[in-house]
Each structure stands twice: as C-alpha cells, then as structure tokens.
Amino acid sequence: MKKKSILLLSFLLILSFIYLNRIFSTSNHYVNTFESFKALAENTNIDVLFFGSSHAYTAFNPLIIDKESKTVSFNLGSDALRVPFTDLIIEEALKKTNPELIVIEIYPPSIPGPENDLIKGYQLRALDMISNFSLKKQEKIERFYTNKELAGVYFPLIRNHNKWNEMKYFKLSRKENFNENTTFFNNGYIGFNTVIDSLGRSKFNGFKEIIAYPEHKKTKIDETGKRDIVELIRVAKSQGSQVLVVSSPDLRAKFDWSESFLDDLKNICEQQEINYLNLNNHYNEMGLNIIDFRDPSHLNIQGAIKTSKYLSSYINKNYKLKDRSSEPIWDSMNKIYIGFNERNKTASFQKQLKFNFIKEIQLKMIEMKILNNKLNAKIYIDKTNYSKSENKKYSISLKIFPYNIDELSDYSKSRNWDFDKVDIKLKDKDSILNFQLNSKIKEVKQLELFLFNSEQYKGVVGEKLVLKNIEFQ
C-alpha cells in the first residue's frame, strides 16, 4: 500500500512539473508558428518549408509562394535562430511532413553559435519545441550553454522563476496575440506594415547603386561554421528533399558583408550540389525600394510580397514541384490569399512638375502611395541656390482633402479640419523628402503643398501648389 502511495505521489509530482513547465513557458509567436505547422501537417503534406531567423519569417510569405508556385508551403523561421540549432527544427519538422523543397536562409550573423544571453534566450524558443529526450538537443545544449544554465534551458519553470507571481495559472496557451492592424500572421510568416524610419532611409539611401561588397579581414566562414552548414544541409536532404540556401534582402549587406563570406557560402553549396541565391544582388529585378523595408535588416509586407514573387519565379525555373492547385487545401489557402491581397493592395500617384515654392526651392516631382490607412509621399525638390541658414527655418506642409469627410482621421475631426495633413522640416542635404501620413482617405479630392516658416508660422511662404481630382492607380 505504501509503495502504491509513493508511486501515485511521484506520478502526481511529474504531472505537476509538466503542467508548471507549460504555464511558465514564455508566450511568443514561435508557439503560434509551431502549432499552426502541426495542424497543417496533420491535414496535408507540406511541399516547401522555410527555415532561418526573422530574416526568413519576414521575407517569405507562403500565401505568395503557394499562389505563384501552386504548392503548399510553411515558414518555420524563428527569431535569431542560428545555424547550429536549425537542424534540430528541420529534424522535428521532417517527423510530420515530407517536403519536396527545403529553403534555408543564411546570412553572416546566423552562422556562429549564440554569443550572449539575449541570443541564447532566442534559441530557447526553438529548443522548447524539441523533446528533452532528444540526444541531439542535449549535445547542442552542452556545446553552447554552461552548466549553470542547464536547468533553465531544459525547464521554463526554473528559467522564469522570477515571474511566478505574474503567471495566470489556468491559461495554458503560450501563443502571442497579434495586432491585426499592424501585423499579419499566416503559416509562420509575420508581416509588418511599418516603414523604415527617416534615419534609416537617409543612411541607406542609394543602396541599389552599390555594386561591390566591401572586403574585410576575418570575414570568411571558419571551419566550425562550415561543418555546421554541411550538417544542416545533410539533415535537410535526409528524406530526399531538394535544398536551396538563400540570403534575404538586408540593407546592411552591401555595406557590412564581405565577398569572402559570400564566396565561402557559395562554395559550400556547390560542394553539396545545391543552389545558393543571394537576393541582395537582385533588388532591381524584385523592384525593391527603401520603403519596402521595416528596418535595415527586415522587409515589411510590401517588400515580402515582391521578394516572395521573385523567389517563386526562381523556384519555378529551377525546381519541379507537384501542382497542388486542384486540391481543396490549396483552394482554401487561395481564399486567404485573395483577402490578403485585397487588404494590401496599393494605390499610387505620380506627377512630374516644375513648380517654384520660392525662387530658390523648386518642386520637380511628387509620388504618393496609399496602403493600409497610410499615405507615403515622396517629394523631389531642387534647392541648388538655397542657403543652409535659410534652410533651417522652413518646412513643407502636405494637405489632402477627401471627397468623403467621414474618411478624415480622428485628429483632423477633433480640430474641425476638412483635410488630413503632415509637415516635414527641410534639411541641408535633402533633395528627396519622405512623408508618411496616417489617413483613412481612399479618394483624394484635392492636394495642397506649400512652404511655411516653422520657427514662427505666418502663413504660406511663396506659392502654394494645388492639385485637384487626384487619381490613384
């Protein structure tokens, strides 16, 4: 009787520990990703799988890939996931589906192991998806984590002990809640509507024109990195899948990456008889612009649409995949694509001009694009004869007037304006000004552009440009 009681108590303690481990796991979007992946894999075979870091899950949209390549795909990218850990995720995925093509995203920082606590913490999002009984998981942990870190690595209950008083003990789901107005999630892809800030735009202005990668010392892939990449490719090929290695668009690439790194990665892929595609060499073919980036190293939704279409074309030319377009699963995903496409359609307007605000400042062209209640405008001006001292006191104001006043922003309504507006201060070196205006206006009745003194507003300085009946295409 006593032995049975001990066994029962032991069983209850194990159950309690498993339960608490789940409760104390950190909520993050990789839980959303893995649960969605398992649900889809139970329903159908997944033909194309993407792996890598946030570079992967923000660049490759399965909705676009499936539409263009008539396939079924999923993105298993995870924050800051490093190459030495990626083979674990691939092995786990291959237990549930048999892909025809595996796409692995690799760029310089993703090759070495985690070098600090923050990056080590990001690896745990992926490691938590792997059983603690996995010998390969144990090998990876022993390689990259200290003995003092082991308990926290294996057990979220211990890892997050400082948050015990914050936990909701009856909420088992660890999924992250997405803001539908700014973020889109589907099959592991996470898309953001935000656009790179003005500092990033100015820093990387002209990113397309830089042709040669800088050559730095000590930027080759070391022997450990090469072995990790070869092992990763071996695991990806283990069930007969074709493999493609890619590097996602990154504004820092042609400034910080080196030719020697790219040569090493390309040579490794050639030796393993697989293709390597550096998407940073194809900005013009993709039609990527600076506003297609969320930040210097990640694309936003529009950038991912362009990149995914280009990658789909590459896949169609280089790989023969099964056509899934006649199947109910593909039809259901295509309906989601139609909704996504409708939501993310862009409307644009462009006009060449020769208009003088004042003698020293001429407006040459205006470009505007409306997407998801945001109006992005690009103003091209000529300030050849404009002195720096005068420059500091002027700003340009953009006003847009709708046909339907109900489309005005809440702020405009609160000020009793019949327009939405945004102002931007002139700077010494600016010849291209970028505006972003949060606006629900769909059809523009009138647009006004004018100069004003931002130090002391006294009305319009010089001439005001008025354009009526703006037609967006």
CSV table of C-alpha atoms in Angstrom, one decimal:
chain,number,residue,atom,x,y,z
A,1,MET,CA,0.0,0.0,0.0
A,2,LYS,CA,2.8,2.3,0.9
A,3,LYS,CA,4.6,1.6,-2.4
A,4,LYS,CA,1.4,2.4,-4.4
A,5,SER,CA,1.1,5.7,-2.5
A,6,ILE,CA,4.7,6.6,-3.3
A,7,LEU,CA,4.2,5.8,-7.0
A,8,LEU,CA,0.9,7.8,-7.1
A,9,LEU,CA,2.7,10.8,-5.4
A,10,SER,CA,5.6,10.5,-7.8
A,11,PHE,CA,3.2,10.4,-10.8
A,12,LEU,CA,1.3,13.5,-9.5
A,13,LEU,CA,4.6,15.4,-9.0
A,14,ILE,CA,5.6,14.6,-12.5
A,15,LEU,CA,2.3,15.8,-13.9
A,16,SER,CA,2.5,18.9,-11.8
A,17,PHE,CA,6.0,19.6,-13.1
A,18,ILE,CA,4.9,19.1,-16.7
A,19,TYR,CA,1.9,21.4,-16.1
A,20,LEU,CA,4.0,24.2,-14.4
A,21,ASN,CA,6.6,23.9,-17.2
A,22,ARG,CA,3.9,24.7,-19.7
A,23,ILE,CA,2.5,27.6,-17.5
A,24,PHE,CA,5.9,29.2,-17.1
A,25,SER,CA,6.9,28.9,-20.8
A,26,THR,CA,7.2,32.4,-22.3
A,27,SER,CA,4.5,33.5,-24.7
A,28,ASN,CA,6.0,34.1,-28.2
A,29,HIS,CA,5.0,33.9,-31.8
A,30,TYR,CA,7.0,30.7,-32.4
A,31,VAL,CA,4.3,28.9,-30.4
A,32,ASN,CA,1.8,30.2,-32.9
A,33,THR,CA,4.1,29.1,-35.7
A,34,PHE,CA,4.7,25.5,-34.5
A,35,GLU,CA,1.0,24.9,-33.5
A,36,SER,CA,-0.1,26.1,-36.9
A,37,PHE,CA,2.5,23.9,-38.6
A,38,LYS,CA,1.4,20.8,-36.8
A,39,ALA,CA,-2.2,21.5,-37.6
A,40,LEU,CA,-1.4,21.9,-41.3
A,41,ALA,CA,0.9,18.9,-41.4
A,42,GLU,CA,-1.9,16.7,-39.9
A,43,ASN,CA,-4.2,17.9,-42.7
A,44,THR,CA,-1.9,17.6,-45.7
A,45,ASN,CA,1.7,17.2,-46.8
A,46,ILE,CA,3.7,20.4,-46.9
A,47,ASP,CA,5.8,20.6,-50.0
A,48,VAL,CA,8.0,23.7,-49.3
A,49,LEU,CA,9.5,24.5,-45.9
A,50,PHE,CA,11.4,27.7,-45.0
A,51,PHE,CA,13.9,27.8,-42.1
A,52,GLY,CA,16.1,30.5,-40.7
A,53,SER,CA,15.8,33.6,-38.5
A,54,SER,CA,13.5,36.6,-38.5
A,55,HIS,CA,15.1,37.3,-41.9
A,56,ALA,CA,13.2,34.2,-43.2
A,57,TYR,CA,9.8,34.7,-41.5
A,58,THR,CA,9.5,38.4,-42.6
A,59,ALA,CA,10.7,37.8,-46.2
A,60,PHE,CA,9.0,34.7,-47.4
A,61,ASN,CA,5.2,34.7,-47.4
A,62,PRO,CA,3.7,31.2,-48.0
A,63,LEU,CA,0.5,32.8,-49.4
A,64,ILE,CA,2.5,34.3,-52.3
A,65,ILE,CA,4.7,31.3,-52.7
A,66,ASP,CA,1.7,29.0,-52.9
A,67,LYS,CA,-0.2,31.3,-55.3
A,68,GLU,CA,2.8,31.7,-57.7
A,69,SER,CA,4.2,28.1,-57.5
A,70,LYS,CA,0.9,26.2,-57.0
A,71,THR,CA,2.3,24.5,-53.9
A,72,VAL,CA,1.7,24.2,-50.2
A,73,SER,CA,4.4,25.8,-48.1
A,74,PHE,CA,5.1,26.9,-44.5
A,75,ASN,CA,7.7,29.2,-42.8
A,76,LEU,CA,9.4,27.8,-39.7
A,77,GLY,CA,11.8,30.8,-39.2
A,78,SER,CA,12.4,31.8,-35.6
A,79,ASP,CA,13.9,34.9,-34.0
A,80,ALA,CA,17.7,35.0,-34.3
A,81,LEU,CA,17.8,31.2,-35.0
A,82,ARG,CA,21.4,30.2,-35.5
A,83,VAL,CA,22.6,27.6,-38.0
A,84,PRO,CA,23.9,25.1,-35.3
A,85,PHE,CA,20.3,24.9,-33.9
A,86,THR,CA,18.4,24.9,-37.2
A,87,ASP,CA,19.0,21.2,-38.0
A,88,LEU,CA,17.0,20.3,-34.8
A,89,ILE,CA,14.0,22.2,-36.1
A,90,ILE,CA,14.4,20.6,-39.6
A,91,GLU,CA,14.5,17.1,-38.0
A,92,GLU,CA,11.4,17.8,-35.9
A,93,ALA,CA,9.6,19.1,-39.0
A,94,LEU,CA,10.5,16.0,-41.0
A,95,LYS,CA,8.8,13.8,-38.5
A,96,LYS,CA,5.5,15.4,-39.5
A,97,THR,CA,5.8,16.1,-43.3
A,98,ASN,CA,7.9,15.2,-46.3
A,99,PRO,CA,8.8,18.4,-48.2
A,100,GLU,CA,9.9,18.4,-51.8
A,101,LEU,CA,12.0,21.6,-51.2
A,102,ILE,CA,13.6,23.0,-48.1
A,103,VAL,CA,14.7,26.6,-48.3
A,104,ILE,CA,17.3,27.7,-45.6
A,105,GLU,CA,18.0,31.4,-45.0
A,106,ILE,CA,21.6,32.1,-44.1
A,107,TYR,CA,23.5,35.4,-43.6
A,108,PRO,CA,26.7,36.2,-41.7
A,109,PRO,CA,25.4,36.6,-38.1
A,110,SER,CA,23.3,33.4,-38.3
A,111,ILE,CA,26.3,31.1,-38.6
A,112,PRO,CA,28.1,31.2,-35.2
A,113,GLY,CA,26.6,30.0,-32.0
A,114,PRO,CA,24.8,32.4,-29.6
A,115,GLU,CA,27.3,34.8,-28.2
A,116,ASN,CA,25.3,36.5,-25.4
A,117,ASP,CA,22.4,35.9,-23.1
A,118,LEU,CA,19.9,37.6,-25.4
A,119,ILE,CA,20.7,35.4,-28.4
A,120,LYS,CA,20.9,32.4,-26.2
A,121,GLY,CA,17.4,33.2,-25.0
A,122,TYR,CA,16.1,33.4,-28.5
A,123,GLN,CA,17.4,29.9,-29.2
A,124,LEU,CA,15.2,28.6,-26.4
A,125,ARG,CA,12.1,29.4,-28.4
A,126,ALA,CA,13.2,26.8,-30.9
A,127,LEU,CA,14.7,24.4,-28.3
A,128,ASP,CA,11.4,24.3,-26.4
A,129,MET,CA,9.8,22.7,-29.5
A,130,ILE,CA,12.2,19.7,-29.2
A,131,SER,CA,11.8,16.9,-26.7
A,132,ASN,CA,14.2,17.0,-23.7
A,133,PHE,CA,14.8,13.3,-24.5
A,134,SER,CA,16.5,14.2,-27.8
A,135,LEU,CA,20.2,13.3,-27.7
A,136,LYS,CA,21.0,15.8,-30.4
A,137,LYS,CA,19.3,18.6,-28.3
A,138,GLN,CA,21.4,17.6,-25.4
A,139,GLU,CA,24.6,17.8,-27.5
A,140,LYS,CA,23.7,21.3,-28.7
A,141,ILE,CA,22.9,22.5,-25.2
A,142,GLU,CA,26.2,21.1,-23.8
A,143,ARG,CA,28.0,22.8,-26.6
A,144,PHE,CA,26.6,26.3,-26.2
A,145,TYR,CA,25.3,26.6,-22.6
A,146,THR,CA,27.2,26.5,-19.3
A,147,ASN,CA,26.4,24.0,-16.5
A,148,LYS,CA,24.8,26.8,-14.5
A,149,GLU,CA,22.4,27.5,-17.4
A,150,LEU,CA,21.3,23.9,-18.0
A,151,ALA,CA,18.3,23.8,-15.6
A,152,GLY,CA,16.8,27.0,-17.0
A,153,VAL,CA,17.4,25.7,-20.6
A,154,TYR,CA,15.5,22.5,-20.0
A,155,PHE,CA,12.8,23.7,-17.7
A,156,PRO,CA,10.8,27.0,-18.2
A,157,LEU,CA,9.6,26.7,-14.6
A,158,ILE,CA,13.1,27.3,-13.4
A,159,ARG,CA,14.0,29.7,-16.3
A,160,ASN,CA,11.2,32.1,-15.4
A,161,HIS,CA,11.1,31.7,-11.7
A,162,ASN,CA,11.3,35.5,-11.2
A,163,LYS,CA,7.8,35.7,-12.9
A,164,TRP,CA,5.9,33.2,-10.7
A,165,ASN,CA,3.7,35.9,-9.3
A,166,GLU,CA,2.8,37.2,-12.7
A,167,MET,CA,1.5,34.0,-14.2
A,168,LYS,CA,-2.1,33.1,-15.0
A,169,TYR,CA,-2.2,29.5,-13.8
A,170,PHE,CA,-5.2,28.5,-15.9
A,171,LYS,CA,-4.1,29.9,-19.2
A,172,LEU,CA,-2.3,27.1,-21.0
A,173,SER,CA,-1.9,28.8,-24.4
A,174,ARG,CA,1.5,30.4,-25.0
A,175,LYS,CA,0.5,32.0,-28.3
A,176,GLU,CA,1.3,35.6,-28.9
A,177,ASN,CA,-1.6,38.0,-29.7
A,178,PHE,CA,-1.0,39.9,-32.9
A,179,ASN,CA,-2.3,43.4,-33.6
A,180,GLU,CA,-4.3,42.8,-36.8
A,181,ASN,CA,-3.9,46.5,-37.8
A,182,THR,CA,-0.2,46.4,-38.0
A,183,THR,CA,0.8,42.7,-38.2
A,184,PHE,CA,-0.2,39.9,-40.4
A,185,PHE,CA,0.4,36.2,-39.5
A,186,ASN,CA,-0.1,33.2,-41.7
A,187,ASN,CA,1.7,29.8,-41.9
A,188,GLY,CA,4.7,31.1,-39.9
A,189,TYR,CA,5.1,34.3,-42.0
A,190,ILE,CA,4.9,37.5,-40.0
A,191,GLY,CA,4.4,40.7,-41.9
A,192,PHE,CA,4.6,44.3,-40.6
A,193,ASN,CA,3.0,47.4,-42.2
A,194,THR,CA,5.6,49.7,-40.7
A,195,VAL,CA,8.2,51.5,-42.9
A,196,ILE,CA,11.8,52.2,-42.1
A,197,ASP,CA,12.3,55.5,-40.3
A,198,SER,CA,13.8,58.6,-41.8
A,199,LEU,CA,17.2,58.0,-40.2
A,200,GLY,CA,17.4,54.5,-41.8
A,201,ARG,CA,16.3,55.9,-45.2
A,202,SER,CA,19.0,58.6,-45.2
A,203,LYS,CA,21.7,56.2,-44.0
A,204,PHE,CA,20.9,53.6,-46.7
A,205,ASN,CA,19.9,55.9,-49.5
A,206,GLY,CA,21.3,54.7,-52.8
A,207,PHE,CA,21.5,51.1,-51.5
A,208,LYS,CA,20.8,49.8,-55.1
A,209,GLU,CA,23.7,51.6,-56.7
A,210,ILE,CA,26.4,50.0,-54.5
A,211,ILE,CA,27.7,47.1,-56.6
A,212,ALA,CA,30.8,45.7,-54.9
A,213,TYR,CA,30.8,44.1,-51.5
A,214,PRO,CA,33.5,45.5,-49.2
A,215,GLU,CA,36.4,43.2,-48.4
A,216,HIS,CA,37.1,43.0,-44.7
A,217,LYS,CA,39.6,40.8,-42.9
A,218,LYS,CA,38.5,37.8,-40.9
A,219,THR,CA,35.1,37.6,-42.5
A,220,LYS,CA,35.5,34.2,-44.1
A,221,ILE,CA,33.4,31.3,-42.7
A,222,ASP,CA,35.6,29.3,-40.2
A,223,GLU,CA,35.9,25.6,-40.2
A,224,THR,CA,33.3,25.1,-37.4
A,225,GLY,CA,30.8,27.2,-39.3
A,226,LYS,CA,31.4,25.2,-42.5
A,227,ARG,CA,30.9,21.9,-40.6
A,228,ASP,CA,27.6,23.3,-39.1
A,229,ILE,CA,26.3,24.3,-42.6
A,230,VAL,CA,27.2,21.0,-44.1
A,231,GLU,CA,25.5,19.1,-41.3
A,232,LEU,CA,22.4,21.4,-41.7
A,233,ILE,CA,22.3,20.6,-45.5
A,234,ARG,CA,22.8,16.9,-44.8
A,235,VAL,CA,19.8,16.8,-42.4
A,236,ALA,CA,17.7,18.8,-44.9
A,237,LYS,CA,18.5,16.2,-47.6
A,238,SER,CA,18.0,13.2,-45.3
A,239,GLN,CA,14.5,12.4,-46.6
A,240,GLY,CA,15.2,13.2,-50.2
A,241,SER,CA,14.2,16.9,-50.2
A,242,GLN,CA,15.8,19.3,-52.6
A,243,VAL,CA,17.6,22.1,-50.8
A,244,LEU,CA,18.1,25.8,-51.6
A,245,VAL,CA,20.1,28.3,-49.5
A,246,VAL,CA,19.2,31.9,-49.7
A,247,SER,CA,20.2,35.2,-48.1
A,248,SER,CA,17.3,37.6,-47.6
A,249,PRO,CA,17.3,41.3,-48.5
A,250,ASP,CA,19.2,43.3,-45.9
A,251,LEU,CA,20.2,46.9,-46.4
A,252,ARG,CA,23.4,46.3,-44.5
A,253,ALA,CA,24.6,43.6,-46.8
A,254,LYS,CA,26.5,45.6,-49.4
A,255,PHE,CA,28.0,47.7,-46.6
A,256,ASP,CA,28.9,45.1,-44.0
A,257,TRP,CA,29.0,41.7,-45.7
A,258,SER,CA,32.2,40.6,-47.5
A,259,GLU,CA,32.9,39.0,-50.8
A,260,SER,CA,34.9,36.3,-49.0
A,261,PHE,CA,31.9,35.2,-46.9
A,262,LEU,CA,29.7,35.0,-49.9
A,263,ASP,CA,32.3,33.1,-51.8
A,264,ASP,CA,32.6,30.6,-49.0
A,265,LEU,CA,28.9,30.1,-48.7
A,266,LYS,CA,28.5,29.7,-52.4
A,267,ASN,CA,31.4,27.1,-52.5
A,268,ILE,CA,29.9,25.1,-49.7
A,269,CYS,CA,26.6,25.0,-51.5
A,270,GLU,CA,28.3,23.9,-54.8
A,271,GLN,CA,30.2,21.2,-53.0
A,272,GLN,CA,26.9,19.9,-51.5
A,273,GLU,CA,25.3,20.1,-55.0
A,274,ILE,CA,22.7,22.6,-54.1
A,275,ASN,CA,21.8,26.2,-55.2
A,276,TYR,CA,22.7,29.4,-53.4
A,277,LEU,CA,20.7,32.6,-54.1
A,278,ASN,CA,21.8,36.0,-52.6
A,279,LEU,CA,18.7,38.1,-53.0
A,280,ASN,CA,20.7,41.2,-52.2
A,281,ASN,CA,22.0,41.0,-55.8
A,282,HIS,CA,18.5,41.3,-57.3
A,283,TYR,CA,16.9,44.5,-55.8
A,284,ASN,CA,16.2,45.9,-59.3
A,285,GLU,CA,14.6,42.7,-60.6
A,286,MET,CA,12.4,42.5,-57.5
A,287,GLY,CA,11.6,46.2,-57.7
A,288,LEU,CA,12.6,46.7,-54.0
A,289,ASN,CA,12.6,50.3,-52.7
A,290,ILE,CA,13.8,51.7,-49.4
A,291,ILE,CA,10.2,51.9,-48.2
A,292,ASP,CA,9.8,48.1,-48.7
A,293,PHE,CA,11.9,47.7,-45.5
A,294,ARG,CA,10.6,47.7,-42.0
A,295,ASP,CA,14.1,48.4,-40.7
A,296,PRO,CA,17.6,47.9,-42.2
A,297,SER,CA,17.5,44.1,-41.8
A,298,HIS,CA,13.8,43.2,-42.3
A,299,LEU,CA,11.2,43.7,-45.0
A,300,ASN,CA,7.7,44.9,-44.4
A,301,ILE,CA,4.6,43.4,-46.1
A,302,GLN,CA,5.1,45.1,-49.4
A,303,GLY,CA,8.8,44.1,-49.5
A,304,ALA,CA,7.9,40.5,-48.7
A,305,ILE,CA,5.3,40.4,-51.5
A,306,LYS,CA,8.0,41.5,-54.0
A,307,THR,CA,10.6,39.1,-52.6
A,308,SER,CA,8.2,36.1,-52.4
A,309,LYS,CA,7.1,36.7,-56.0
A,310,TYR,CA,10.7,36.8,-57.2
A,311,LEU,CA,11.7,33.7,-55.2
A,312,SER,CA,8.6,31.8,-56.5
A,313,SER,CA,9.8,32.6,-60.1
A,314,TYR,CA,13.2,31.3,-59.2
A,315,ILE,CA,11.7,28.1,-57.7
A,316,ASN,CA,9.5,27.6,-60.8
A,317,LYS,CA,12.6,27.8,-63.1
A,318,ASN,CA,14.9,25.6,-61.0
A,319,TYR,CA,12.7,23.0,-59.3
A,320,LYS,CA,9.8,20.8,-60.4
A,321,LEU,CA,7.2,20.7,-57.7
A,322,LYS,CA,3.8,18.9,-57.5
A,323,ASP,CA,0.9,21.1,-58.7
A,324,ARG,CA,-1.5,21.3,-55.8
A,325,SER,CA,-3.9,23.9,-57.3
A,326,SER,CA,-6.6,21.4,-57.9
A,327,GLU,CA,-6.8,20.3,-54.3
A,328,PRO,CA,-9.3,21.6,-51.7
A,329,ILE,CA,-6.4,22.6,-49.3
A,330,TRP,CA,-4.9,24.9,-52.0
A,331,ASP,CA,-8.3,26.4,-52.7
A,332,SER,CA,-8.9,27.2,-49.0
A,333,MET,CA,-5.4,28.9,-48.8
A,334,ASN,CA,-6.1,30.8,-52.0
A,335,LYS,CA,-9.2,32.3,-50.4
A,336,ILE,CA,-7.0,33.6,-47.6
A,337,TYR,CA,-4.6,35.0,-50.3
A,338,ILE,CA,-7.4,36.8,-52.0
A,339,GLY,CA,-8.3,38.5,-48.7
A,340,PHE,CA,-4.7,39.3,-48.0
A,341,ASN,CA,-4.2,40.7,-51.5
A,342,GLU,CA,-7.3,42.9,-51.2
A,343,ARG,CA,-6.2,44.3,-47.9
A,344,ASN,CA,-2.7,45.0,-49.1
A,345,LYS,CA,-3.4,46.5,-52.5
A,346,THR,CA,-1.5,49.7,-53.1
A,347,ALA,CA,-2.8,52.8,-54.9
A,348,SER,CA,-0.2,55.1,-56.3
A,349,PHE,CA,0.0,58.5,-57.9
A,350,GLN,CA,3.0,60.2,-59.6
A,351,LYS,CA,3.3,63.7,-61.3
A,352,GLN,CA,6.2,65.5,-62.9
A,353,LEU,CA,6.3,69.2,-62.0
A,354,LYS,CA,8.3,72.4,-62.4
A,355,PHE,CA,6.8,74.5,-59.6
A,356,ASN,CA,8.6,77.1,-57.5
A,357,PHE,CA,7.5,77.5,-53.9
A,358,ILE,CA,10.0,80.3,-53.8
A,359,LYS,CA,12.7,81.2,-56.3
A,360,GLU,CA,15.3,79.1,-54.5
A,361,ILE,CA,13.1,76.0,-54.0
A,362,GLN,CA,11.6,74.1,-56.9
A,363,LEU,CA,9.3,71.1,-56.8
A,364,LYS,CA,10.3,68.6,-59.5
A,365,MET,CA,8.1,65.6,-58.8
A,366,ILE,CA,5.6,64.1,-56.3
A,367,GLU,CA,5.0,60.4,-55.7
A,368,MET,CA,2.3,59.0,-53.4
A,369,LYS,CA,1.2,55.6,-52.4
A,370,ILE,CA,-1.8,54.6,-50.2
A,371,LEU,CA,-1.7,51.3,-48.2
A,372,ASN,CA,-3.5,50.2,-45.1
A,373,ASN,CA,-4.6,53.7,-44.0
A,374,LYS,CA,-1.1,55.1,-44.5
A,375,LEU,CA,-0.1,57.6,-47.2
A,376,ASN,CA,3.5,57.5,-48.2
A,377,ALA,CA,4.7,60.5,-50.2
A,378,LYS,CA,8.0,61.3,-51.8
A,379,ILE,CA,8.7,64.9,-52.8
A,380,TYR,CA,11.6,65.7,-55.1
A,381,ILE,CA,12.9,69.2,-54.8
A,382,ASP,CA,15.7,71.4,-56.2
A,383,LYS,CA,17.4,73.6,-53.7
A,384,THR,CA,20.5,74.5,-55.7
A,385,ASN,CA,20.6,78.1,-54.7
A,386,TYR,CA,19.2,77.7,-51.2
A,387,SER,CA,21.5,78.6,-48.3
A,388,LYS,CA,21.9,76.4,-45.2
A,389,SER,CA,21.0,79.3,-42.9
A,390,GLU,CA,17.6,79.9,-44.6
A,391,ASN,CA,17.0,76.1,-44.8
A,392,LYS,CA,16.7,75.7,-41.1
A,393,LYS,CA,13.5,77.8,-40.7
A,394,TYR,CA,11.3,76.2,-43.4
A,395,SER,CA,9.1,73.2,-43.6
A,396,ILE,CA,6.8,71.8,-46.3
A,397,SER,CA,3.2,71.0,-45.5
A,398,LEU,CA,1.1,68.4,-47.3
A,399,LYS,CA,-2.7,68.5,-47.0
A,400,ILE,CA,-5.1,66.0,-48.6
A,401,PHE,CA,-8.8,66.7,-48.9
A,402,PRO,CA,-11.2,63.8,-49.3
A,403,TYR,CA,-14.5,63.6,-51.2
A,404,ASN,CA,-15.9,61.9,-48.1
A,405,ILE,CA,-15.2,63.8,-44.9
A,406,ASP,CA,-16.0,60.6,-42.9
A,407,GLU,CA,-12.7,59.3,-44.0
A,408,LEU,CA,-10.8,62.0,-42.1
A,409,SER,CA,-8.6,61.0,-39.2
A,410,ASP,CA,-10.0,61.4,-35.7
A,411,TYR,CA,-7.3,64.0,-35.0
A,412,SER,CA,-8.5,66.1,-38.0
A,413,LYS,CA,-12.1,65.8,-37.0
A,414,SER,CA,-11.2,66.9,-33.4
A,415,ARG,CA,-9.6,70.1,-34.9
A,416,ASN,CA,-12.6,70.7,-37.3
A,417,TRP,CA,-10.3,70.4,-40.3
A,418,ASP,CA,-11.6,69.3,-43.7
A,419,PHE,CA,-8.3,67.7,-44.5
A,420,ASP,CA,-5.5,65.4,-43.1
A,421,LYS,CA,-2.0,66.9,-43.0
A,422,VAL,CA,1.6,66.2,-42.3
A,423,ASP,CA,4.6,68.6,-42.1
A,424,ILE,CA,8.3,67.9,-42.7
A,425,LYS,CA,11.2,70.1,-41.9
A,426,LEU,CA,13.7,70.9,-44.7
A,427,LYS,CA,17.2,69.8,-44.0
A,428,ASP,CA,20.5,70.9,-45.6
A,429,LYS,CA,21.1,67.9,-47.8
A,430,ASP,CA,17.6,66.8,-48.6
A,431,SER,CA,16.5,66.7,-52.2
A,432,ILE,CA,14.1,63.9,-51.7
A,433,LEU,CA,11.6,64.3,-48.8
A,434,ASN,CA,9.7,61.3,-47.5
A,435,PHE,CA,6.3,61.9,-45.8
A,436,GLN,CA,4.1,59.3,-44.0
A,437,LEU,CA,0.6,60.2,-43.1
A,438,ASN,CA,-1.9,58.0,-41.2
A,439,SER,CA,-5.1,58.5,-43.1
A,440,LYS,CA,-8.2,56.6,-44.0
A,441,ILE,CA,-8.8,58.7,-47.1
A,442,LYS,CA,-9.4,56.4,-50.1
A,443,GLU,CA,-10.2,59.0,-52.8
A,444,VAL,CA,-8.4,62.4,-52.8
A,445,LYS,CA,-10.4,65.4,-54.0
A,446,GLN,CA,-7.6,67.9,-53.6
A,447,LEU,CA,-3.9,68.0,-52.6
A,448,GLU,CA,-2.0,71.1,-51.4
A,449,LEU,CA,1.7,71.6,-50.9
A,450,PHE,CA,3.2,74.7,-49.5
A,451,LEU,CA,6.2,76.2,-47.7
A,452,PHE,CA,6.0,77.8,-44.2
A,453,ASN,CA,8.3,79.2,-41.6
A,454,SER,CA,8.5,76.5,-38.9
A,455,GLU,CA,10.1,78.9,-36.4
A,456,GLN,CA,7.2,81.3,-36.4
A,457,TYR,CA,4.2,80.4,-38.5
A,458,LYS,CA,2.9,83.4,-40.5
A,459,GLY,CA,1.0,81.5,-43.2
A,460,VAL,CA,2.2,80.3,-46.6
A,461,VAL,CA,5.6,81.4,-47.8
A,462,GLY,CA,5.8,81.9,-51.5
A,463,GLU,CA,3.4,80.0,-53.8
A,464,LYS,CA,1.0,77.1,-52.9
A,465,LEU,CA,0.7,74.1,-55.2
A,466,VAL,CA,-2.9,72.9,-55.6
A,467,LEU,CA,-3.8,69.7,-57.5
A,468,LYS,CA,-7.4,68.6,-57.9
A,469,ASN,CA,-9.1,65.3,-58.6
A,470,ILE,CA,-6.2,63.1,-57.8
A,471,GLU,CA,-6.5,59.7,-59.5
A,472,PHE,CA,-4.6,56.9,-57.8
A,473,GLN,CA,-3.8,53.8,-60.0
